[in-house]
């Protein structure tokens, strides 16, 4: 019997620095994943009033939307020796939400008040997965080898999960192969930086060394990659395919209130108040230690935690639900073919410019975006003029985000198509000549390109049948109907959809929006 894609979900919470924070965590039955919110920032300006928008919590939404339930019974959970399955059951159902309560022993309520090592937390996660496996197998009649689960982690919880997954000494192989997908909220995959400096490995107070790249290389089993790249945001493809990982990245530093605002002040721009945007995603690593594909990544204007936090947000929940249960995966890239300078600068060799590529992706009929990359929020994809003009394929191939489309979320169920709108923008750069700002023909806030692309896909209803895809630019003159897209079959079995874009004249750029599309959860 197969229950894909509705496997058990195991939540792993983030870092608790002090005994009081660990006590608060231990006193919460769901370790914060039951928290919802009623506000979000409609604008970057913190002086503007937040907009009222009720999000009930990821826990309640998983229950109401997909029929998930908790595993607590008579006041105890499945790790307690006194736990007994509910009347008439042998174990727990596949649609269960399990909280990994690894801070209980580090509280004064249930333990000695001393935090354990991140290695110990990783081993505990392995044990918990095997416990969940045995209970689901007993209830659902599965063979143990057919059991699968999802890991969903916030902040340091993602590092606990990666330690378990990547380090053979920190868990059981039977538990590792059971992890089908891995989702992280605001995890510092490449460590935490304060005032531009990574937390040093010798700073052991309150386990802050867990976020030192040198220390991370040890418990993540990435010593070779650390020596080669001086980074640790890698997941070996042999351990888990990067295509099975999703990284939710926050970009709102101003609403992170930890340490009375000192954290956001010292971590700085381009962060969620604690984790730098550039450090919050994962890349695959081949057997020869070469970097492969990025994990699926989306961006949201949310803080690391708090009332405007990333976990208790509709946007992050929608990405989580679609990643776990959706039907179509769409990786969004830009391939830049040509880039031109203003006529007065054409042919000069000492011109510098930074191009900022922005993207907002939203399904039809919703009040939120699945991903949001905007210059004012320090989250655009960037390329220099030298990179784009070099002719090298790598810099011209720009990853923007990944979105998942779901049949269950369609506004109209009479329409077989899944649609998404991509608001694509390229900012006019600040041109510099001999490192001096060039003010001629400069208009602040102008765009080289800006338009909304609507993409419509109808996946095949049976194996062997074709995809039907089309697109439409909102501002295209004379384009009233959708233009068909002919999918190109790639070597890995996915499809490439190419949509031309660009501007005429100087300055300008042109190329293609490249959408890499595939079925998701097809076995369901």
PDB file of C-alpha atoms in Angstrom, residues 92-390:
ATOM      1  CA  UNK A  92      -0.177   5.989  14.038  1.00  0.00           C
ATOM      2  CA  UNK A  93      -1.579   6.848  10.582  1.00  0.00           C
ATOM      3  CA  UNK A  94       0.593   8.025   7.701  1.00  0.00           C
ATOM      4  CA  UNK A  95      -0.975  11.506   7.906  1.00  0.00           C
ATOM      5  CA  UNK A  96       0.621  12.366  11.227  1.00  0.00           C
ATOM      6  CA  UNK A  97       2.506  15.439  12.398  1.00  0.00           C
ATOM      7  CA  UNK A  98       5.348  14.607  14.773  1.00  0.00           C
ATOM      8  CA  UNK A  99       7.315  17.198  16.752  1.00  0.00           C
ATOM      9  CA  UNK A 100      10.950  16.416  17.501  1.00  0.00           C
ATOM     10  CA  UNK A 101      11.193  17.674  21.085  1.00  0.00           C
ATOM     11  CA  UNK A 102      14.976  17.642  21.340  1.00  0.00           C
ATOM     12  CA  UNK A 103      15.130  20.560  23.797  1.00  0.00           C
ATOM     13  CA  UNK A 104      13.105  18.840  26.544  1.00  0.00           C
ATOM     14  CA  UNK A 105      16.223  17.395  28.175  1.00  0.00           C
ATOM     15  CA  UNK A 106      17.887  20.816  27.988  1.00  0.00           C
ATOM     16  CA  UNK A 107      15.122  22.475  29.993  1.00  0.00           C
ATOM     17  CA  UNK A 108      14.825  22.578  33.767  1.00  0.00           C
ATOM     18  CA  UNK A 109      11.246  21.308  33.420  1.00  0.00           C
ATOM     19  CA  UNK A 110      12.173  17.867  32.074  1.00  0.00           C
ATOM     20  CA  UNK A 111      15.965  17.792  32.307  1.00  0.00           C
ATOM     21  CA  UNK A 112      19.060  19.330  33.797  1.00  0.00           C
ATOM     22  CA  UNK A 113      18.878  22.641  31.936  1.00  0.00           C
ATOM     23  CA  UNK A 114      22.005  21.875  29.898  1.00  0.00           C
ATOM     24  CA  UNK A 115      21.861  21.890  26.096  1.00  0.00           C
ATOM     25  CA  UNK A 116      23.303  18.855  24.302  1.00  0.00           C
ATOM     26  CA  UNK A 117      25.543  18.872  21.248  1.00  0.00           C
ATOM     27  CA  UNK A 118      24.109  19.198  17.777  1.00  0.00           C
ATOM     28  CA  UNK A 119      25.525  15.720  17.105  1.00  0.00           C
ATOM     29  CA  UNK A 120      23.342  14.330  19.908  1.00  0.00           C
ATOM     30  CA  UNK A 121      20.284  16.057  18.448  1.00  0.00           C
ATOM     31  CA  UNK A 122      21.041  14.515  15.039  1.00  0.00           C
ATOM     32  CA  UNK A 123      21.253  11.010  16.522  1.00  0.00           C
ATOM     33  CA  UNK A 124      17.991  11.613  18.355  1.00  0.00           C
ATOM     34  CA  UNK A 125      16.311  12.556  15.092  1.00  0.00           C
ATOM     35  CA  UNK A 126      17.439   9.263  13.592  1.00  0.00           C
ATOM     36  CA  UNK A 127      15.922   7.373  16.515  1.00  0.00           C
ATOM     37  CA  UNK A 128      12.667   9.304  16.215  1.00  0.00           C
ATOM     38  CA  UNK A 129      12.329   8.496  12.504  1.00  0.00           C
ATOM     39  CA  UNK A 130      12.749   4.781  13.220  1.00  0.00           C
ATOM     40  CA  UNK A 131      10.130   5.043  15.969  1.00  0.00           C
ATOM     41  CA  UNK A 132       7.703   6.753  13.596  1.00  0.00           C
ATOM     42  CA  UNK A 133       8.464   4.118  10.954  1.00  0.00           C
ATOM     43  CA  UNK A 134       7.593   1.255  13.291  1.00  0.00           C
ATOM     44  CA  UNK A 135       4.296   2.859  14.323  1.00  0.00           C
ATOM     45  CA  UNK A 136       3.208   3.727  10.776  1.00  0.00           C
ATOM     46  CA  UNK A 137       4.151   0.248   9.561  1.00  0.00           C
ATOM     47  CA  UNK A 138       2.043  -1.272  12.333  1.00  0.00           C
ATOM     48  CA  UNK A 139      -0.971   0.918  11.573  1.00  0.00           C
ATOM     49  CA  UNK A 140      -0.911   0.957   7.784  1.00  0.00           C
ATOM     50  CA  UNK A 141       0.345  -2.524   6.992  1.00  0.00           C
ATOM     51  CA  UNK A 142       3.422  -1.289   5.146  1.00  0.00           C
ATOM     52  CA  UNK A 143       6.677  -3.118   4.682  1.00  0.00           C
ATOM     53  CA  UNK A 144       9.391  -1.230   6.622  1.00  0.00           C
ATOM     54  CA  UNK A 145      11.328  -0.633   3.396  1.00  0.00           C
ATOM     55  CA  UNK A 146       8.320   1.210   1.929  1.00  0.00           C
ATOM     56  CA  UNK A 147       8.060   3.738   4.763  1.00  0.00           C
ATOM     57  CA  UNK A 148       8.780   7.382   3.900  1.00  0.00           C
ATOM     58  CA  UNK A 149       8.581  10.659   5.832  1.00  0.00           C
ATOM     59  CA  UNK A 150       9.180  14.393   5.396  1.00  0.00           C
ATOM     60  CA  UNK A 151      11.537  16.554   7.432  1.00  0.00           C
ATOM     61  CA  UNK A 152      10.473  20.190   7.949  1.00  0.00           C
ATOM     62  CA  UNK A 153      12.888  22.349   9.913  1.00  0.00           C
ATOM     63  CA  UNK A 154      13.304  25.937  11.050  1.00  0.00           C
ATOM     64  CA  UNK A 155      16.672  27.660  11.485  1.00  0.00           C
ATOM     65  CA  UNK A 156      19.138  25.444  13.396  1.00  0.00           C
ATOM     66  CA  UNK A 157      16.673  22.584  13.052  1.00  0.00           C
ATOM     67  CA  UNK A 158      17.764  22.391   9.424  1.00  0.00           C
ATOM     68  CA  UNK A 159      21.369  21.898  10.554  1.00  0.00           C
ATOM     69  CA  UNK A 160      20.272  19.153  12.957  1.00  0.00           C
ATOM     70  CA  UNK A 161      18.538  17.435  10.042  1.00  0.00           C
ATOM     71  CA  UNK A 162      21.533  17.912   7.739  1.00  0.00           C
ATOM     72  CA  UNK A 163      23.879  16.506  10.375  1.00  0.00           C
ATOM     73  CA  UNK A 164      21.735  13.383  10.577  1.00  0.00           C
ATOM     74  CA  UNK A 165      21.448  13.090   6.788  1.00  0.00           C
ATOM     75  CA  UNK A 166      25.053  13.863   5.837  1.00  0.00           C
ATOM     76  CA  UNK A 167      27.150  12.371   8.616  1.00  0.00           C
ATOM     77  CA  UNK A 168      27.168   8.534   8.719  1.00  0.00           C
ATOM     78  CA  UNK A 169      28.240   8.624  12.363  1.00  0.00           C
ATOM     79  CA  UNK A 170      25.104  10.543  13.427  1.00  0.00           C
ATOM     80  CA  UNK A 171      22.321   8.145  12.609  1.00  0.00           C
ATOM     81  CA  UNK A 172      21.024   4.971  11.055  1.00  0.00           C
ATOM     82  CA  UNK A 173      21.067   4.385   7.296  1.00  0.00           C
ATOM     83  CA  UNK A 174      17.569   2.904   7.496  1.00  0.00           C
ATOM     84  CA  UNK A 175      16.335   6.222   8.880  1.00  0.00           C
ATOM     85  CA  UNK A 176      18.125   8.246   6.182  1.00  0.00           C
ATOM     86  CA  UNK A 177      16.664   6.373   3.218  1.00  0.00           C
ATOM     87  CA  UNK A 178      13.198   6.922   4.691  1.00  0.00           C
ATOM     88  CA  UNK A 179      13.413  10.717   4.235  1.00  0.00           C
ATOM     89  CA  UNK A 180      11.581  11.528   1.020  1.00  0.00           C
ATOM     90  CA  UNK A 181      11.761  15.361   1.089  1.00  0.00           C
ATOM     91  CA  UNK A 182      13.439  18.007   3.208  1.00  0.00           C
ATOM     92  CA  UNK A 183      12.084  21.555   3.686  1.00  0.00           C
ATOM     93  CA  UNK A 184      13.891  24.319   5.586  1.00  0.00           C
ATOM     94  CA  UNK A 185      12.704  27.697   6.833  1.00  0.00           C
ATOM     95  CA  UNK A 186      15.477  30.285   7.246  1.00  0.00           C
ATOM     96  CA  UNK A 187      18.207  27.743   7.975  1.00  0.00           C
ATOM     97  CA  UNK A 188      21.771  29.154   8.074  1.00  0.00           C
ATOM     98  CA  UNK A 189      23.070  26.499   5.679  1.00  0.00           C
ATOM     99  CA  UNK A 190      26.339  28.397   5.307  1.00  0.00           C
ATOM    100  CA  UNK A 191      26.550  29.632   8.880  1.00  0.00           C
ATOM    101  CA  UNK A 192      25.755  32.935  10.556  1.00  0.00           C
ATOM    102  CA  UNK A 193      27.710  36.143  10.063  1.00  0.00           C
ATOM    103  CA  UNK A 194      27.840  39.029  12.500  1.00  0.00           C
ATOM    104  CA  UNK A 195      29.270  42.333  11.262  1.00  0.00           C
ATOM    105  CA  UNK A 196      30.481  40.496   8.170  1.00  0.00           C
ATOM    106  CA  UNK A 197      32.406  37.837  10.133  1.00  0.00           C
ATOM    107  CA  UNK A 198      31.371  34.206  10.521  1.00  0.00           C
ATOM    108  CA  UNK A 199      30.825  33.065  14.114  1.00  0.00           C
ATOM    109  CA  UNK A 200      34.235  31.671  15.164  1.00  0.00           C
ATOM    110  CA  UNK A 201      34.532  28.006  16.095  1.00  0.00           C
ATOM    111  CA  UNK A 202      36.048  28.864  19.496  1.00  0.00           C
ATOM    112  CA  UNK A 203      32.929  30.802  20.565  1.00  0.00           C
ATOM    113  CA  UNK A 204      31.299  27.922  22.456  1.00  0.00           C
ATOM    114  CA  UNK A 205      29.059  30.004  24.758  1.00  0.00           C
ATOM    115  CA  UNK A 206      25.414  28.970  24.344  1.00  0.00           C
ATOM    116  CA  UNK A 207      26.451  26.639  21.482  1.00  0.00           C
ATOM    117  CA  UNK A 208      26.963  29.556  19.105  1.00  0.00           C
ATOM    118  CA  UNK A 209      29.828  27.587  17.556  1.00  0.00           C
ATOM    119  CA  UNK A 210      27.157  25.450  15.856  1.00  0.00           C
ATOM    120  CA  UNK A 211      26.990  28.254  13.283  1.00  0.00           C
ATOM    121  CA  UNK A 212      30.726  28.422  12.608  1.00  0.00           C
ATOM    122  CA  UNK A 213      31.556  27.078   9.163  1.00  0.00           C
ATOM    123  CA  UNK A 214      34.628  25.285  10.490  1.00  0.00           C
ATOM    124  CA  UNK A 215      32.540  23.520  13.151  1.00  0.00           C
ATOM    125  CA  UNK A 216      29.714  22.884  10.670  1.00  0.00           C
ATOM    126  CA  UNK A 217      32.149  21.175   8.284  1.00  0.00           C
ATOM    127  CA  UNK A 218      32.834  18.666  11.055  1.00  0.00           C
ATOM    128  CA  UNK A 219      29.293  17.681  12.017  1.00  0.00           C
ATOM    129  CA  UNK A 220      28.034  17.931   8.404  1.00  0.00           C
ATOM    130  CA  UNK A 221      30.874  15.699   7.173  1.00  0.00           C
ATOM    131  CA  UNK A 222      32.001  18.327   4.668  1.00  0.00           C
ATOM    132  CA  UNK A 223      35.680  18.719   5.515  1.00  0.00           C
ATOM    133  CA  UNK A 224      36.824  18.293   1.900  1.00  0.00           C
ATOM    134  CA  UNK A 225      34.247  20.739   0.515  1.00  0.00           C
ATOM    135  CA  UNK A 226      35.114  23.234   3.262  1.00  0.00           C
ATOM    136  CA  UNK A 227      38.793  23.121   2.337  1.00  0.00           C
ATOM    137  CA  UNK A 228      38.008  23.518  -1.363  1.00  0.00           C
ATOM    138  CA  UNK A 229      35.238  26.148  -1.351  1.00  0.00           C
ATOM    139  CA  UNK A 230      35.330  27.658   2.166  1.00  0.00           C
ATOM    140  CA  UNK A 231      31.580  27.084   2.228  1.00  0.00           C
ATOM    141  CA  UNK A 232      29.401  24.394   3.792  1.00  0.00           C
ATOM    142  CA  UNK A 233      26.020  24.920   2.105  1.00  0.00           C
ATOM    143  CA  UNK A 234      26.256  21.606   0.236  1.00  0.00           C
ATOM    144  CA  UNK A 235      24.284  18.377   0.289  1.00  0.00           C
ATOM    145  CA  UNK A 236      26.028  15.416  -1.392  1.00  0.00           C
ATOM    146  CA  UNK A 237      23.766  14.091  -4.142  1.00  0.00           C
ATOM    147  CA  UNK A 238      24.622  10.552  -3.004  1.00  0.00           C
ATOM    148  CA  UNK A 239      23.037  11.367   0.366  1.00  0.00           C
ATOM    149  CA  UNK A 240      19.946  13.173  -0.894  1.00  0.00           C
ATOM    150  CA  UNK A 241      19.147  14.617  -4.291  1.00  0.00           C
ATOM    151  CA  UNK A 242      19.117  18.407  -4.303  1.00  0.00           C
ATOM    152  CA  UNK A 243      15.828  18.147  -6.233  1.00  0.00           C
ATOM    153  CA  UNK A 244      14.204  16.779  -3.043  1.00  0.00           C
ATOM    154  CA  UNK A 245      15.196  19.812  -0.947  1.00  0.00           C
ATOM    155  CA  UNK A 246      13.391  23.153  -0.618  1.00  0.00           C
ATOM    156  CA  UNK A 247      14.866  26.247   1.039  1.00  0.00           C
ATOM    157  CA  UNK A 248      12.530  29.044   2.171  1.00  0.00           C
ATOM    158  CA  UNK A 249      14.524  32.276   2.481  1.00  0.00           C
ATOM    159  CA  UNK A 250      13.413  35.316   4.491  1.00  0.00           C
ATOM    160  CA  UNK A 251      14.348  38.865   3.446  1.00  0.00           C
ATOM    161  CA  UNK A 252      12.790  41.103   6.142  1.00  0.00           C
ATOM    162  CA  UNK A 253      15.461  42.093   8.650  1.00  0.00           C
ATOM    163  CA  UNK A 254      13.626  45.113  10.034  1.00  0.00           C
ATOM    164  CA  UNK A 255      10.942  43.088  11.856  1.00  0.00           C
ATOM    165  CA  UNK A 256      13.330  40.762  13.695  1.00  0.00           C
ATOM    166  CA  UNK A 257      13.334  41.903  17.317  1.00  0.00           C
ATOM    167  CA  UNK A 258      15.701  39.409  18.973  1.00  0.00           C
ATOM    168  CA  UNK A 259      18.248  40.947  21.363  1.00  0.00           C
ATOM    169  CA  UNK A 260      16.257  44.209  21.179  1.00  0.00           C
ATOM    170  CA  UNK A 261      17.169  44.632  17.537  1.00  0.00           C
ATOM    171  CA  UNK A 262      20.923  44.140  17.970  1.00  0.00           C
ATOM    172  CA  UNK A 263      20.903  40.998  15.846  1.00  0.00           C
ATOM    173  CA  UNK A 264      19.458  42.672  12.772  1.00  0.00           C
ATOM    174  CA  UNK A 265      21.790  45.617  13.272  1.00  0.00           C
ATOM    175  CA  UNK A 266      24.941  43.492  13.303  1.00  0.00           C
ATOM    176  CA  UNK A 267      23.846  40.903  10.732  1.00  0.00           C
ATOM    177  CA  UNK A 268      22.936  43.749   8.399  1.00  0.00           C
ATOM    178  CA  UNK A 269      21.149  44.142   5.103  1.00  0.00           C
ATOM    179  CA  UNK A 270      20.397  41.207   2.861  1.00  0.00           C
ATOM    180  CA  UNK A 271      19.128  39.050   5.715  1.00  0.00           C
ATOM    181  CA  UNK A 272      16.038  38.006   7.673  1.00  0.00           C
ATOM    182  CA  UNK A 273      17.545  39.652  10.751  1.00  0.00           C
ATOM    183  CA  UNK A 274      19.698  36.649  11.634  1.00  0.00           C
ATOM    184  CA  UNK A 275      20.539  34.666   8.482  1.00  0.00           C
ATOM    185  CA  UNK A 276      22.000  36.217   5.349  1.00  0.00           C
ATOM    186  CA  UNK A 277      19.970  35.613   2.191  1.00  0.00           C
ATOM    187  CA  UNK A 278      23.051  34.206   0.469  1.00  0.00           C
ATOM    188  CA  UNK A 279      23.576  31.682   3.282  1.00  0.00           C
ATOM    189  CA  UNK A 280      20.037  30.274   3.477  1.00  0.00           C
ATOM    190  CA  UNK A 281      20.016  27.807   0.565  1.00  0.00           C
ATOM    191  CA  UNK A 282      21.701  24.544  -0.402  1.00  0.00           C
ATOM    192  CA  UNK A 283      23.645  23.284  -3.417  1.00  0.00           C
ATOM    193  CA  UNK A 284      24.149  19.713  -4.524  1.00  0.00           C
ATOM    194  CA  UNK A 285      27.608  18.149  -4.493  1.00  0.00           C
ATOM    195  CA  UNK A 286      28.752  15.345  -6.788  1.00  0.00           C
ATOM    196  CA  UNK A 287      31.017  12.477  -5.796  1.00  0.00           C
ATOM    197  CA  UNK A 288      34.030  14.367  -7.171  1.00  0.00           C
ATOM    198  CA  UNK A 289      33.130  17.379  -4.961  1.00  0.00           C
ATOM    199  CA  UNK A 290      31.949  19.483  -7.904  1.00  0.00           C
ATOM    200  CA  UNK A 291      28.917  21.703  -7.338  1.00  0.00           C
ATOM    201  CA  UNK A 292      25.718  20.659  -9.145  1.00  0.00           C
ATOM    202  CA  UNK A 293      22.217  22.094  -9.031  1.00  0.00           C
ATOM    203  CA  UNK A 294      20.767  24.396  -6.415  1.00  0.00           C
ATOM    204  CA  UNK A 295      17.950  23.113  -4.242  1.00  0.00           C
ATOM    205  CA  UNK A 296      14.532  24.583  -4.917  1.00  0.00           C
ATOM    206  CA  UNK A 297      14.492  28.061  -3.375  1.00  0.00           C
ATOM    207  CA  UNK A 298      11.850  30.718  -2.813  1.00  0.00           C
ATOM    208  CA  UNK A 299      12.040  34.138  -1.171  1.00  0.00           C
ATOM    209  CA  UNK A 300       9.530  35.874   1.080  1.00  0.00           C
ATOM    210  CA  UNK A 301       9.484  39.262   2.806  1.00  0.00           C
ATOM    211  CA  UNK A 302       9.411  37.763   6.293  1.00  0.00           C
ATOM    212  CA  UNK A 303      11.655  37.958   9.347  1.00  0.00           C
ATOM    213  CA  UNK A 304      13.512  35.056  10.922  1.00  0.00           C
ATOM    214  CA  UNK A 305      10.852  34.703  13.621  1.00  0.00           C
ATOM    215  CA  UNK A 306       8.357  36.738  15.627  1.00  0.00           C
ATOM    216  CA  UNK A 307       4.935  38.107  14.616  1.00  0.00           C
ATOM    217  CA  UNK A 308       6.229  38.800  11.099  1.00  0.00           C
ATOM    218  CA  UNK A 309       8.171  35.537  11.034  1.00  0.00           C
ATOM    219  CA  UNK A 310       8.690  33.149   8.158  1.00  0.00           C
ATOM    220  CA  UNK A 311       7.291  29.981   9.781  1.00  0.00           C
ATOM    221  CA  UNK A 312       3.931  31.490  10.680  1.00  0.00           C
ATOM    222  CA  UNK A 313       3.242  32.918   7.220  1.00  0.00           C
ATOM    223  CA  UNK A 314       0.812  32.008   4.459  1.00  0.00           C
ATOM    224  CA  UNK A 315       3.534  32.351   1.823  1.00  0.00           C
ATOM    225  CA  UNK A 316       5.880  29.840   3.428  1.00  0.00           C
ATOM    226  CA  UNK A 317       3.044  27.423   4.163  1.00  0.00           C
ATOM    227  CA  UNK A 318       1.901  27.504   0.551  1.00  0.00           C
ATOM    228  CA  UNK A 319       5.409  26.668  -0.613  1.00  0.00           C
ATOM    229  CA  UNK A 320       5.609  23.860   1.935  1.00  0.00           C
ATOM    230  CA  UNK A 321       2.255  22.343   0.969  1.00  0.00           C
ATOM    231  CA  UNK A 322       2.922  22.566  -2.763  1.00  0.00           C
ATOM    232  CA  UNK A 323       6.426  21.125  -2.375  1.00  0.00           C
ATOM    233  CA  UNK A 324       5.035  18.187  -0.410  1.00  0.00           C
ATOM    234  CA  UNK A 325       1.754  17.605  -2.238  1.00  0.00           C
ATOM    235  CA  UNK A 326       1.829  19.576  -5.523  1.00  0.00           C
ATOM    236  CA  UNK A 327       1.609  18.326  -9.107  1.00  0.00           C
ATOM    237  CA  UNK A 328       4.040  20.355 -11.231  1.00  0.00           C
ATOM    238  CA  UNK A 329       7.505  21.689 -10.491  1.00  0.00           C
ATOM    239  CA  UNK A 330       8.756  24.752 -12.366  1.00  0.00           C
ATOM    240  CA  UNK A 331      12.331  26.043 -12.008  1.00  0.00           C
ATOM    241  CA  UNK A 332      12.577  29.635 -13.253  1.00  0.00           C
ATOM    242  CA  UNK A 333      15.777  30.790 -14.974  1.00  0.00           C
ATOM    243  CA  UNK A 334      16.829  33.639 -17.224  1.00  0.00           C
ATOM    244  CA  UNK A 335      19.218  33.064 -20.106  1.00  0.00           C
ATOM    245  CA  UNK A 336      20.670  36.432 -21.150  1.00  0.00           C
ATOM    246  CA  UNK A 337      21.770  36.496 -24.795  1.00  0.00           C
ATOM    247  CA  UNK A 338      22.743  40.139 -25.324  1.00  0.00           C
ATOM    248  CA  UNK A 339      23.320  43.198 -23.153  1.00  0.00           C
ATOM    249  CA  UNK A 340      23.997  46.707 -24.468  1.00  0.00           C
ATOM    250  CA  UNK A 341      25.237  49.909 -22.862  1.00  0.00           C
ATOM    251  CA  UNK A 342      23.932  53.451 -23.427  1.00  0.00           C
ATOM    252  CA  UNK A 343      25.266  54.798 -26.780  1.00  0.00           C
ATOM    253  CA  UNK A 344      27.635  57.221 -25.044  1.00  0.00           C
ATOM    254  CA  UNK A 345      29.307  54.323 -23.227  1.00  0.00           C
ATOM    255  CA  UNK A 346      29.371  51.767 -26.036  1.00  0.00           C
ATOM    256  CA  UNK A 347      32.828  50.409 -26.727  1.00  0.00           C
ATOM    257  CA  UNK A 348      34.384  51.621 -23.476  1.00  0.00           C
ATOM    258  CA  UNK A 349      36.317  49.061 -21.447  1.00  0.00           C
ATOM    259  CA  UNK A 350      36.149  50.736 -18.021  1.00  0.00           C
ATOM    260  CA  UNK A 351      32.364  50.645 -17.585  1.00  0.00           C
ATOM    261  CA  UNK A 352      30.962  48.984 -14.480  1.00  0.00           C
ATOM    262  CA  UNK A 353      27.302  48.123 -13.913  1.00  0.00           C
ATOM    263  CA  UNK A 354      25.312  45.758 -11.683  1.00  0.00           C
ATOM    264  CA  UNK A 355      22.102  44.329 -13.150  1.00  0.00           C
ATOM    265  CA  UNK A 356      19.391  43.373 -10.652  1.00  0.00           C
ATOM    266  CA  UNK A 357      16.872  40.744 -11.741  1.00  0.00           C
ATOM    267  CA  UNK A 358      13.608  40.807  -9.802  1.00  0.00           C
ATOM    268  CA  UNK A 359      10.781  38.274  -9.748  1.00  0.00           C
ATOM    269  CA  UNK A 360       7.379  37.985  -8.116  1.00  0.00           C
ATOM    270  CA  UNK A 361       5.541  34.719  -8.808  1.00  0.00           C
ATOM    271  CA  UNK A 362       1.901  34.267  -7.887  1.00  0.00           C
ATOM    272  CA  UNK A 363      -0.852  31.782  -8.762  1.00  0.00           C
ATOM    273  CA  UNK A 364      -4.174  33.092  -9.992  1.00  0.00           C
ATOM    274  CA  UNK A 365      -6.670  34.461  -7.468  1.00  0.00           C
ATOM    275  CA  UNK A 366      -4.326  34.681  -4.468  1.00  0.00           C
ATOM    276  CA  UNK A 367      -3.271  37.605  -2.261  1.00  0.00           C
ATOM    277  CA  UNK A 368       0.276  36.401  -1.760  1.00  0.00           C
ATOM    278  CA  UNK A 369       3.331  35.476  -3.797  1.00  0.00           C
ATOM    279  CA  UNK A 370       5.058  32.117  -3.871  1.00  0.00           C
ATOM    280  CA  UNK A 371       8.359  33.925  -4.284  1.00  0.00           C
ATOM    281  CA  UNK A 372       9.370  37.570  -4.033  1.00  0.00           C
ATOM    282  CA  UNK A 373      12.778  38.876  -5.097  1.00  0.00           C
ATOM    283  CA  UNK A 374      12.919  42.685  -5.005  1.00  0.00           C
ATOM    284  CA  UNK A 375      15.864  45.091  -4.881  1.00  0.00           C
ATOM    285  CA  UNK A 376      14.451  47.113  -1.965  1.00  0.00           C
ATOM    286  CA  UNK A 377      14.333  43.895   0.054  1.00  0.00           C
ATOM    287  CA  UNK A 378      17.928  42.939  -0.810  1.00  0.00           C
ATOM    288  CA  UNK A 379      16.889  39.770  -2.603  1.00  0.00           C
ATOM    289  CA  UNK A 380      17.350  40.220  -6.393  1.00  0.00           C
ATOM    290  CA  UNK A 381      19.604  37.992  -8.468  1.00  0.00           C
ATOM    291  CA  UNK A 382      22.612  40.055  -9.577  1.00  0.00           C
ATOM    292  CA  UNK A 383      25.109  40.003 -12.424  1.00  0.00           C
ATOM    293  CA  UNK A 384      27.774  42.496 -13.379  1.00  0.00           C
ATOM    294  CA  UNK A 385      28.100  43.909 -16.872  1.00  0.00           C
ATOM    295  CA  UNK A 386      31.432  42.133 -17.217  1.00  0.00           C
ATOM    296  CA  UNK A 387      29.773  38.810 -16.404  1.00  0.00           C
ATOM    297  CA  UNK A 388      26.961  39.244 -18.931  1.00  0.00           C
ATOM    298  CA  UNK A 389      29.223  40.638 -21.639  1.00  0.00           C
ATOM    299  CA  UNK A 390      31.874  37.941 -21.210  1.00  0.00           C
TER     300      UNK A 390
END
